[in-house]
mmCIF file of C-alpha atoms and ligand atoms in Angstrom:
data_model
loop_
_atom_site.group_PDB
_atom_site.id
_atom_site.type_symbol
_atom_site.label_atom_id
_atom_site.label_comp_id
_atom_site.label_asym_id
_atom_site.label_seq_id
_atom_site.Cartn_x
_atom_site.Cartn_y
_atom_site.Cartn_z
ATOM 1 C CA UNK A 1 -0.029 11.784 42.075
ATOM 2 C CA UNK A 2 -1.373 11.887 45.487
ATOM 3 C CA UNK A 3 1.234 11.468 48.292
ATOM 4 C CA UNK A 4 -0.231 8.694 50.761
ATOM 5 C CA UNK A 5 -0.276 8.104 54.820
ATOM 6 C CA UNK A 6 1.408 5.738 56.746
ATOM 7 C CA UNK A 7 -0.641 2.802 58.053
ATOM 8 C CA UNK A 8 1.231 1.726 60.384
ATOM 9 C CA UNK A 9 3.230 5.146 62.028
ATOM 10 C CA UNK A 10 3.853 8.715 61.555
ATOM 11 C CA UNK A 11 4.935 9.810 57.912
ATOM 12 C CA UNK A 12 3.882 9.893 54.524
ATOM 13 C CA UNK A 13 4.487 7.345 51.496
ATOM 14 C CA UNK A 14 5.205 7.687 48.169
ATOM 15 C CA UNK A 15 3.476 5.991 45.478
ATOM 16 C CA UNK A 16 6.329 3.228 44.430
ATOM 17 C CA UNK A 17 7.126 1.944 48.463
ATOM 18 C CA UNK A 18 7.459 -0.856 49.450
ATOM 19 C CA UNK A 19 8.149 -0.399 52.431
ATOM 20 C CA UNK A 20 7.615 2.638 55.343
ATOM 21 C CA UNK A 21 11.180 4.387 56.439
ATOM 22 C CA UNK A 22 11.309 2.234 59.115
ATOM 23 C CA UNK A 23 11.256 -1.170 57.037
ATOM 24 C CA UNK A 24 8.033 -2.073 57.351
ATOM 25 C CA UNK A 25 6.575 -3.334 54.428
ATOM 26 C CA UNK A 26 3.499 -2.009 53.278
ATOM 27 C CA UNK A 27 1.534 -2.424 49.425
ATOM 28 C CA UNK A 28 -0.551 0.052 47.596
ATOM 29 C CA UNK A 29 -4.345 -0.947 47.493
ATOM 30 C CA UNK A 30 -5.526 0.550 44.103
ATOM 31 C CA UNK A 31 -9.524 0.436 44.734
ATOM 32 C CA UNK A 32 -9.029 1.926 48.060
ATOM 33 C CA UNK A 33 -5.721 4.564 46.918
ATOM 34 C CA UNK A 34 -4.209 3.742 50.335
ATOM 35 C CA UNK A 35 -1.738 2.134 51.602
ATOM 36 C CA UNK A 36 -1.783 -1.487 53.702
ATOM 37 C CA UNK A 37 -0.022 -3.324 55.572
ATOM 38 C CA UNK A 38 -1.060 -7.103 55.363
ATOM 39 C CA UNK A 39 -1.055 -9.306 52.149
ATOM 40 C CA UNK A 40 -2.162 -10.554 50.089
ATOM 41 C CA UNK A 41 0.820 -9.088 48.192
ATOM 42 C CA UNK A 42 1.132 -9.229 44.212
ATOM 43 C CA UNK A 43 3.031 -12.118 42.541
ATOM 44 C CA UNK A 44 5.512 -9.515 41.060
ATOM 45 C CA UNK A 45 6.242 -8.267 44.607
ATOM 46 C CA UNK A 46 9.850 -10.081 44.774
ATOM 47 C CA UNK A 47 10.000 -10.301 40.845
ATOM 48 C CA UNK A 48 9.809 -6.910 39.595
ATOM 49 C CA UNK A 49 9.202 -4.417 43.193
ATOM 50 C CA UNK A 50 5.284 -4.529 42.285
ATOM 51 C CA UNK A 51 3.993 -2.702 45.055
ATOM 52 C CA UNK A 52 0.193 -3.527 44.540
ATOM 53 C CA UNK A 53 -2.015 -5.565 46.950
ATOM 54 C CA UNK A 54 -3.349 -9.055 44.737
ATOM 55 C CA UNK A 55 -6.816 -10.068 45.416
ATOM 56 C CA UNK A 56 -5.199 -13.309 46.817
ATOM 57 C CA UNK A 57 -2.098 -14.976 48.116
ATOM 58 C CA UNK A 58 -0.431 -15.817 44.688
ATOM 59 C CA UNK A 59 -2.457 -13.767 42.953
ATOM 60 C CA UNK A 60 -0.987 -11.026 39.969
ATOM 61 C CA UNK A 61 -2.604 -7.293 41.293
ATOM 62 C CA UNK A 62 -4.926 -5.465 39.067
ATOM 63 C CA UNK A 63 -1.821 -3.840 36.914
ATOM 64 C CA UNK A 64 0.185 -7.005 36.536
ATOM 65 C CA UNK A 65 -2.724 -9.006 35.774
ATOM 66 C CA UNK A 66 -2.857 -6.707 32.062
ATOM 67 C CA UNK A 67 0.584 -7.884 31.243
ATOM 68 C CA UNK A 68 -0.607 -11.176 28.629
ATOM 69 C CA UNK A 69 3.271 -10.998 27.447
ATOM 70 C CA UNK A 70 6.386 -10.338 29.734
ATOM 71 C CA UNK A 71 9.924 -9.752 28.407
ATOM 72 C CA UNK A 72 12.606 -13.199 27.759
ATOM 73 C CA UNK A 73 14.382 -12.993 30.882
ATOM 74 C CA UNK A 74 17.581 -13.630 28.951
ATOM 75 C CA UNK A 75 17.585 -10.789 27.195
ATOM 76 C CA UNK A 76 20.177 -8.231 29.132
ATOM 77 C CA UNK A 77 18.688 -6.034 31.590
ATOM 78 C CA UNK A 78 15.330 -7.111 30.587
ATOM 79 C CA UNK A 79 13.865 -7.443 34.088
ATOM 80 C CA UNK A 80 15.283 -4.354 35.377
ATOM 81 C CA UNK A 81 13.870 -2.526 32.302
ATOM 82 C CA UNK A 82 10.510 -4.309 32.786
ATOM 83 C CA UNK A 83 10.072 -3.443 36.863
ATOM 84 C CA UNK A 84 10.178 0.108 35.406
ATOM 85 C CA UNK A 85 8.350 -0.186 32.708
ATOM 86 C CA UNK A 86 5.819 -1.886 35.200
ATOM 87 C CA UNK A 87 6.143 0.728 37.952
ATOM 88 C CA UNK A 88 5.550 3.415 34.787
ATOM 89 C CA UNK A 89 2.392 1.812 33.926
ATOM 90 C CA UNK A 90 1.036 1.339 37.388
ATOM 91 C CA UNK A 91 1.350 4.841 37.792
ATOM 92 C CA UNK A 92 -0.649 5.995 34.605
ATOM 93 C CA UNK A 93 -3.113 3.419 34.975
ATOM 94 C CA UNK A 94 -3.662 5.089 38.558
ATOM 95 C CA UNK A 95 -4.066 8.264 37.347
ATOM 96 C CA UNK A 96 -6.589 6.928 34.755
ATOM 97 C CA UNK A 97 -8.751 5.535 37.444
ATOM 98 C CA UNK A 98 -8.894 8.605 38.994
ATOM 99 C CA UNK A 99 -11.439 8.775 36.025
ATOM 100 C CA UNK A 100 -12.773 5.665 36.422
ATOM 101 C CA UNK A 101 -10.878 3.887 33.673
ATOM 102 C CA UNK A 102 -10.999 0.443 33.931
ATOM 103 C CA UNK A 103 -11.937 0.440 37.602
ATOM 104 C CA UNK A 104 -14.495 -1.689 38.484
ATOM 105 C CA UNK A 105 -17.213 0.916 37.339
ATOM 106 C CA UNK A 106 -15.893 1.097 34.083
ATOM 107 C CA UNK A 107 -18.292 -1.397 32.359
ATOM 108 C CA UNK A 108 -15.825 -1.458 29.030
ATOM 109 C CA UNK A 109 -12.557 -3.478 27.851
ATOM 110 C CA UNK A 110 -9.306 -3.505 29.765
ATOM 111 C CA UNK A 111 -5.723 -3.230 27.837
ATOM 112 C CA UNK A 112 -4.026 -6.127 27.332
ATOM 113 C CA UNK A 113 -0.333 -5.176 27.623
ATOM 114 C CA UNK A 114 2.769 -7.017 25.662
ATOM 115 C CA UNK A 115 5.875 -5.858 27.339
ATOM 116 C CA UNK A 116 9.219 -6.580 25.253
ATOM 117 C CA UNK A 117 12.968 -6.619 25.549
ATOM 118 C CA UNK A 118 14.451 -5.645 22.469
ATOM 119 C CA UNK A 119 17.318 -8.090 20.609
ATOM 120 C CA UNK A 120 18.859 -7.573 17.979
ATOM 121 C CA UNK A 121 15.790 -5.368 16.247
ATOM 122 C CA UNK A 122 13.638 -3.075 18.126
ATOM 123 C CA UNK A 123 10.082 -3.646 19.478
ATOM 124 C CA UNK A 124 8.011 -1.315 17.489
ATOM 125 C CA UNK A 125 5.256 0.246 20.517
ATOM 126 C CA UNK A 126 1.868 0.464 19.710
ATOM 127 C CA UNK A 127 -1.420 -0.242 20.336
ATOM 128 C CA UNK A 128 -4.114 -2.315 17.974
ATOM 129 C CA UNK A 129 -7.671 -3.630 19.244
ATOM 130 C CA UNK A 130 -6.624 -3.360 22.621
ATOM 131 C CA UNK A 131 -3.738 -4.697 22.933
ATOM 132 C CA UNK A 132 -0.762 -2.023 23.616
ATOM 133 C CA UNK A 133 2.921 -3.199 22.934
ATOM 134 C CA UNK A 134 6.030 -1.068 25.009
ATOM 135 C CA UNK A 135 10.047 -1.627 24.680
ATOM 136 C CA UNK A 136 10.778 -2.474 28.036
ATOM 137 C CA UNK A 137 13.894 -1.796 26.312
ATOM 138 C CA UNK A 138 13.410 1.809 26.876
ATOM 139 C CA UNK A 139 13.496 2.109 30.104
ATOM 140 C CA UNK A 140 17.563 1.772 29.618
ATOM 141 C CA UNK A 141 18.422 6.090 30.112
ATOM 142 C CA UNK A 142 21.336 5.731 27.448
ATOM 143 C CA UNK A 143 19.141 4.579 24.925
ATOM 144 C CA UNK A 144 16.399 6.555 25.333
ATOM 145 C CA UNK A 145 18.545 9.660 25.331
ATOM 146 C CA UNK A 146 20.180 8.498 22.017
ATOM 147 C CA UNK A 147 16.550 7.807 20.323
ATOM 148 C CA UNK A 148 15.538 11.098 21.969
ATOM 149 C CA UNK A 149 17.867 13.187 20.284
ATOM 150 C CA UNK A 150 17.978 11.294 17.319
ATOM 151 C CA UNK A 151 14.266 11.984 16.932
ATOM 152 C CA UNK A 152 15.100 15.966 17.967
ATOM 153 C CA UNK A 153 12.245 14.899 20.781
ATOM 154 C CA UNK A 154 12.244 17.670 23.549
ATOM 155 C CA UNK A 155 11.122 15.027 25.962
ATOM 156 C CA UNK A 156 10.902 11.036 25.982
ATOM 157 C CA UNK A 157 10.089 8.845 29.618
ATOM 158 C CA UNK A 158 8.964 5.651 30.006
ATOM 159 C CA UNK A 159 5.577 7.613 31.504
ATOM 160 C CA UNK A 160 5.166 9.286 28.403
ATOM 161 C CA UNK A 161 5.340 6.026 26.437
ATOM 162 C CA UNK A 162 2.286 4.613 28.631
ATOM 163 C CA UNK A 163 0.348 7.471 28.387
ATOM 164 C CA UNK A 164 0.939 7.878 24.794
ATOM 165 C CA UNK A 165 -0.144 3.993 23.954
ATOM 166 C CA UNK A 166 -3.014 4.004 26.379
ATOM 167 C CA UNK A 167 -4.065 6.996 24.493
ATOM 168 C CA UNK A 168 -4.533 5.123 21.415
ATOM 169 C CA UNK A 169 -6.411 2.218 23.392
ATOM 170 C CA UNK A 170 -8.869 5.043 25.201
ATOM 171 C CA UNK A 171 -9.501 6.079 21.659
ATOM 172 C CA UNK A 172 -9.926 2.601 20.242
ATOM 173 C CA UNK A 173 -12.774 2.522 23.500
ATOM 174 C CA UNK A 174 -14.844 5.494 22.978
ATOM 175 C CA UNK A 175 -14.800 4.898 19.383
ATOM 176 C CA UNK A 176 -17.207 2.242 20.053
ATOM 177 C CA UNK A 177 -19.682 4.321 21.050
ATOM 178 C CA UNK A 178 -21.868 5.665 18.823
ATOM 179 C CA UNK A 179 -21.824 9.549 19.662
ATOM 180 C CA UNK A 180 -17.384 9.955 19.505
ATOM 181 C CA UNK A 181 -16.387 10.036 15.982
ATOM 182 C CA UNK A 182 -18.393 12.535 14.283
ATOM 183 C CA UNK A 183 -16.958 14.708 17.256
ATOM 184 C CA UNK A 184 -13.664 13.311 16.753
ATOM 185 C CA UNK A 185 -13.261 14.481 13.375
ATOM 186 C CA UNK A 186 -14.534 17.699 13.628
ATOM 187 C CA UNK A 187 -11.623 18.009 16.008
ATOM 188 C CA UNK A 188 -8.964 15.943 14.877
ATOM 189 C CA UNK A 189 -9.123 15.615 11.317
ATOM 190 C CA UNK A 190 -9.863 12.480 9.223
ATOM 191 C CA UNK A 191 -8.410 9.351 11.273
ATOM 192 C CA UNK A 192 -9.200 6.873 8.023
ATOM 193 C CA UNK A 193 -6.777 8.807 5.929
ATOM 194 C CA UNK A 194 -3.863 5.961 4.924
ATOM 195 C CA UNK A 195 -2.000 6.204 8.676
ATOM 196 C CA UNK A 196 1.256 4.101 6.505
ATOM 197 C CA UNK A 197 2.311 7.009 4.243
ATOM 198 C CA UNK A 198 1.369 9.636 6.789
ATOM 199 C CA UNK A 199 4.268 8.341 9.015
ATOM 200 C CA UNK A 200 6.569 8.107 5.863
ATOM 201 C CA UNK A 201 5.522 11.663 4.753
ATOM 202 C CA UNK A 202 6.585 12.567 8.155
ATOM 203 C CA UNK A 203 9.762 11.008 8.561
ATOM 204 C CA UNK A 204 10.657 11.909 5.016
ATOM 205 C CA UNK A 205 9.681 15.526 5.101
ATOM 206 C CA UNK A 206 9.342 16.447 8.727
ATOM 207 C CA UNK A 207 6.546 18.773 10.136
ATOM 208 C CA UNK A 208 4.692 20.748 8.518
ATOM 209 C CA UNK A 209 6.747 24.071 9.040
ATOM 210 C CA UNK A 210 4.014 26.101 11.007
ATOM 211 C CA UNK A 211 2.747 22.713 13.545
ATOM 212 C CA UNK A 212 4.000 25.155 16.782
ATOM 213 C CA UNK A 213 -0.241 26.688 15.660
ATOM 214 C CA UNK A 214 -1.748 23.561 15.497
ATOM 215 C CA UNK A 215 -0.145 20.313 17.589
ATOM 216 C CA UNK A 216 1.764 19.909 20.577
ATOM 217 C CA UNK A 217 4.438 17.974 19.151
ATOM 218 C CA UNK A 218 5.852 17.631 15.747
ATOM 219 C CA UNK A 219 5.053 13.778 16.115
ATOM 220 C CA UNK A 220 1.272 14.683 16.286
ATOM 221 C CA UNK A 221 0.942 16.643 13.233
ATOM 222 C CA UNK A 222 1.769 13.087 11.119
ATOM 223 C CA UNK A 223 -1.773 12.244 11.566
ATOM 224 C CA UNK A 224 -5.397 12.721 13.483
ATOM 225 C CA UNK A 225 -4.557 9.323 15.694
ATOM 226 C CA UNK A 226 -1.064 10.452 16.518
ATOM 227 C CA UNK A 227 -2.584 13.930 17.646
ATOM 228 C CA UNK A 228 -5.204 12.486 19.295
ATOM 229 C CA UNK A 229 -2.518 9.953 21.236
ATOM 230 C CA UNK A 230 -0.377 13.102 21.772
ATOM 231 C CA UNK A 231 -2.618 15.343 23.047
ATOM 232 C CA UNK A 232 -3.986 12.887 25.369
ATOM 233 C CA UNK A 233 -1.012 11.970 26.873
ATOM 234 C CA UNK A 234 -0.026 15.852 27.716
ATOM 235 C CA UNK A 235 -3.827 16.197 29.301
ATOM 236 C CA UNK A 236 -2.876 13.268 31.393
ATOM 237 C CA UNK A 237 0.584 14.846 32.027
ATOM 238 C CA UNK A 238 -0.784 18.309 33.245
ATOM 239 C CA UNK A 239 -3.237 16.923 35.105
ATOM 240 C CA UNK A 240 -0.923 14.735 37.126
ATOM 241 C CA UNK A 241 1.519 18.013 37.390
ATOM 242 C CA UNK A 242 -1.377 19.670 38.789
ATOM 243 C CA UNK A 243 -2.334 16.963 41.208
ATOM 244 C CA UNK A 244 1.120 16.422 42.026
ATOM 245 C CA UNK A 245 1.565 20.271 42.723
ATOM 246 C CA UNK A 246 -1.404 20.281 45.322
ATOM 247 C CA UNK A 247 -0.568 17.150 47.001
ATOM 248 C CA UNK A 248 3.097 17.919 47.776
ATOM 249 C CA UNK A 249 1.646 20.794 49.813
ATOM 250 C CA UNK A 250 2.752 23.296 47.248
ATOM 251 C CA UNK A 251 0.980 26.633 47.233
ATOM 252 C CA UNK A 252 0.670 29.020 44.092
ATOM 253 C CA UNK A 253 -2.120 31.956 43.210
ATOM 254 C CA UNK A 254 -2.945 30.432 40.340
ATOM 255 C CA UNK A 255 -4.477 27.658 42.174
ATOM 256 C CA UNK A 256 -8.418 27.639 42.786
ATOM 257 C CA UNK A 257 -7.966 26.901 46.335
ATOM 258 C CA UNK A 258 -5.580 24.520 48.243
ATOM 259 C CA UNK A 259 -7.748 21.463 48.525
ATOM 260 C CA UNK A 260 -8.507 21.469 44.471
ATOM 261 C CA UNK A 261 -8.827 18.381 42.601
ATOM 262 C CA UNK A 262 -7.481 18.446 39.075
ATOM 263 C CA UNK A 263 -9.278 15.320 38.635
ATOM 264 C CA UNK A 264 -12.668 16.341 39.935
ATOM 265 C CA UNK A 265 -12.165 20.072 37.794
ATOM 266 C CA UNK A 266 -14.842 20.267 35.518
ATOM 267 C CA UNK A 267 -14.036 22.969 33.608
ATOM 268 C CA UNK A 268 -11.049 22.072 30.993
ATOM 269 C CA UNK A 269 -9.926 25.304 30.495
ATOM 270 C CA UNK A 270 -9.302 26.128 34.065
ATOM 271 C CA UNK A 271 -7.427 23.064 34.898
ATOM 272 C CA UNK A 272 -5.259 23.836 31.788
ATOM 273 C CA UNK A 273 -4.687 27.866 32.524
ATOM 274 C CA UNK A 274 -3.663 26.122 36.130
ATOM 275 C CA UNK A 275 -1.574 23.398 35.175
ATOM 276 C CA UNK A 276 0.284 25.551 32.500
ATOM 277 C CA UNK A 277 0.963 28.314 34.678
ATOM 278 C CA UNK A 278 2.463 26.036 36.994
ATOM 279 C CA UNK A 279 4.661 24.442 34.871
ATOM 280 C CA UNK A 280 6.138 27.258 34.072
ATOM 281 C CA UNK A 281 6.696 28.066 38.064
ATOM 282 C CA UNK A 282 8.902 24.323 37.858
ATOM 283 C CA UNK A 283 10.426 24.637 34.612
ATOM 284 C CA UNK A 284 11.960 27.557 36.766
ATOM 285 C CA UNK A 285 13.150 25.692 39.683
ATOM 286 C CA UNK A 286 14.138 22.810 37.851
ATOM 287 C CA UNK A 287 17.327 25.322 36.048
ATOM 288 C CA UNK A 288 18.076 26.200 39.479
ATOM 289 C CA UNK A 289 19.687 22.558 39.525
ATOM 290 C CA UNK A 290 20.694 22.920 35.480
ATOM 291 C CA UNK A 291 18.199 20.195 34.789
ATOM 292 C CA UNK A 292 16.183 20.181 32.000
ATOM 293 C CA UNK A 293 12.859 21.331 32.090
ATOM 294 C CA UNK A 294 9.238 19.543 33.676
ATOM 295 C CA UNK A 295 7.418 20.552 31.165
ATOM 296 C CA UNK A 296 9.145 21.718 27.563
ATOM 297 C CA UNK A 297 5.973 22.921 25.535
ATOM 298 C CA UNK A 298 4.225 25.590 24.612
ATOM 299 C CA UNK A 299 0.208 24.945 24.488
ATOM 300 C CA UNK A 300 -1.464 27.069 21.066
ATOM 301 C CA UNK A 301 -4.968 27.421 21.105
ATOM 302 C CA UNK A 302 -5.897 25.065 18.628
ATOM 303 C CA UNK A 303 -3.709 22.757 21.093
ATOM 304 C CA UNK A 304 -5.731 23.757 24.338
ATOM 305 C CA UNK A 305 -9.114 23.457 22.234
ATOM 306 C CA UNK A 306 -7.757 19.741 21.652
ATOM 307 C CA UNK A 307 -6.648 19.363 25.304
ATOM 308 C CA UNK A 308 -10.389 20.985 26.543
ATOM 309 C CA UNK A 309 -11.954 18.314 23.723
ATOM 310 C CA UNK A 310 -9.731 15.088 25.419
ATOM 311 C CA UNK A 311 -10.166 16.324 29.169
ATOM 312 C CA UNK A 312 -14.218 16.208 28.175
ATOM 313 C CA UNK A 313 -14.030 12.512 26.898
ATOM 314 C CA UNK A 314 -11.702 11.221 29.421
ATOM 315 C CA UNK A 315 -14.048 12.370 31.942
ATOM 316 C CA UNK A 316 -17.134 10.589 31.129
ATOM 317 C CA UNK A 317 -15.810 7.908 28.446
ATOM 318 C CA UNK A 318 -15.629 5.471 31.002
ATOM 319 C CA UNK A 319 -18.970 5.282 32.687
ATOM 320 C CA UNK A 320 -20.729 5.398 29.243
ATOM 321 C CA UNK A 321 -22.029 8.800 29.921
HETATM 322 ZN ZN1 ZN B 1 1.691 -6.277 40.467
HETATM 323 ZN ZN1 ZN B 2 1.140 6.627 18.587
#
């Protein structure tokens, strides 16, 4: 993520402010990736902290605007879980746009979100024609750590969540075009094979013993959609490590040169040798504070030929080149 200037002083923002250190208050214009100060403000502003500009007084912003279902209210913490469930999605959606996804460029569908508090039975997530479904429910730390380790996951945010759904909507997008699933497959594997007893196999069984060779995660060796939505989400991950990196003002020799733009990188395999090798530089100075580290994965080849395979789709996917 890009760190962002002060309209209306000296300083820099972050990208979930509301407000400059000095109180002002200030919204994020999306089209423009700046900072204002004026309203319109979103709806959500004193609801959930949405920090988005609306295109009018009243109005939902861009982000908010894809939420069709909102958690009940009643339902305990469910609004504090949903502001960061919302403030996680505005942030990958942001990213996304960086290549053009559903931007106002991007001639093709928008995702409809359905964001839900779990009761007494959890909110499976997901995505079908569309429409992606989140646990806001999630965003509580205690029970993500418990499903985390329950799951022997090595990592588990509510970021990771959006970028893993979305995944599965991108893919739902360029499969409508007539030139992605030939391509696909040759990559991935067979996405029609029965997705039902693929996730039982793997909950029953496990991983196939050797997946380190093959997949990213043990999750994405159940089947071709769950690699796909796996691998996608860790392209989108490095990316924004690597973007992050560079706007922070951080410095490294790995880097191409200190105004690069993971985003505008053309070639895959550089941004990935880059954003790799600078992982591991944070996964170092994360210990230093006995926190666990940025990035816990190691990339295989078959994994970056995947990653190089996503990062080419992503790039052009939504301009329907
Ligand atoms: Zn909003
Ligand atoms: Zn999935």
């Amino acid at each position: 993520m890009r760190v962002f200037s002060n309209p209306v002083g000296a300083g820099s923002l972050w990208f979930d402010n509301l407000t400059t250190a000095d109180g002002t208050p200030v919204a994020y214009d999306p089209q423009a990736r700046a900072f204002l100060p004026m309203p319109p403000f979103c709806a959500n502003r004193e609801v959930i902290g949405c920090n988005w500009i609306a295109p009018s007084q009243g109005a939902f912003c861009q982000s908010c605007a894809m939420t069709a279902l909102a958690p009940d209210p009643s339902l305990p913490n469910a609004m504090l879980n949903w502001a960061q469930t919302e403030a996680a999605k505005r942030w990958a959606l942001d990213n996304l746009g960086r290549w053009h996804w559903f931007r106002p460029e991007d001639p093709g569908t928008r995702p409809v979100f359905h964001l839900l508090a779990e009761g007494a039975t959890p909110v499976p997530m997901g995505h079908i024609n569309g429409v992606i479904t989140i646990s806001v429910t999630e965003a509580d730390p205690v029970l993500r750590v418990s499903r985390r380790q329950a799951l022997d996951e090595p990592y588990r945010t509510m970021i990771g969540h959006m970028r893993h759904e979305i995944a599965h909507m991108l893919w739902w997008r360029l499969s409508l075009r007539h030139d992605f699933l030939d391509a696909f497959r040759a990559m991935f594997g067979d996405e029609q094979a029965d997705y039902t007893s693929a996730l039982q196999t793997h909950y029953t069984n496990g991983p196939p013993p050797d997946w380190k060779a093959n997949f990213l995660t043990t999750y994405a060796s159940a089947h071709p959609h769950e690699d796909w939505a796996e691998t996608c989400a860790h392209l989108l991950h490095l990316t924004d490590i690597a973007d992050s990196f560079v706007a922070a003002g951080l410095s490294s020799p790995e880097l191409p040169d200190r105004n690069w733009d993971p985003y505008a990188e053309t070639d895959a395999e550089r941004l990935i040798t880059v954003a790799a090798s600078l992982t591991i530089g944070v996964n170092h100075i994360n210990r230093s504070m006995g926190l666990s580290d940025l990035y816990p994965f190691v990339l295989s080849e078959p994994a970056r030929r995947k990653l190089a395979f996503v990062h080419d789709w992503l790039r052009r996917g939504a301009q329907g080149r």
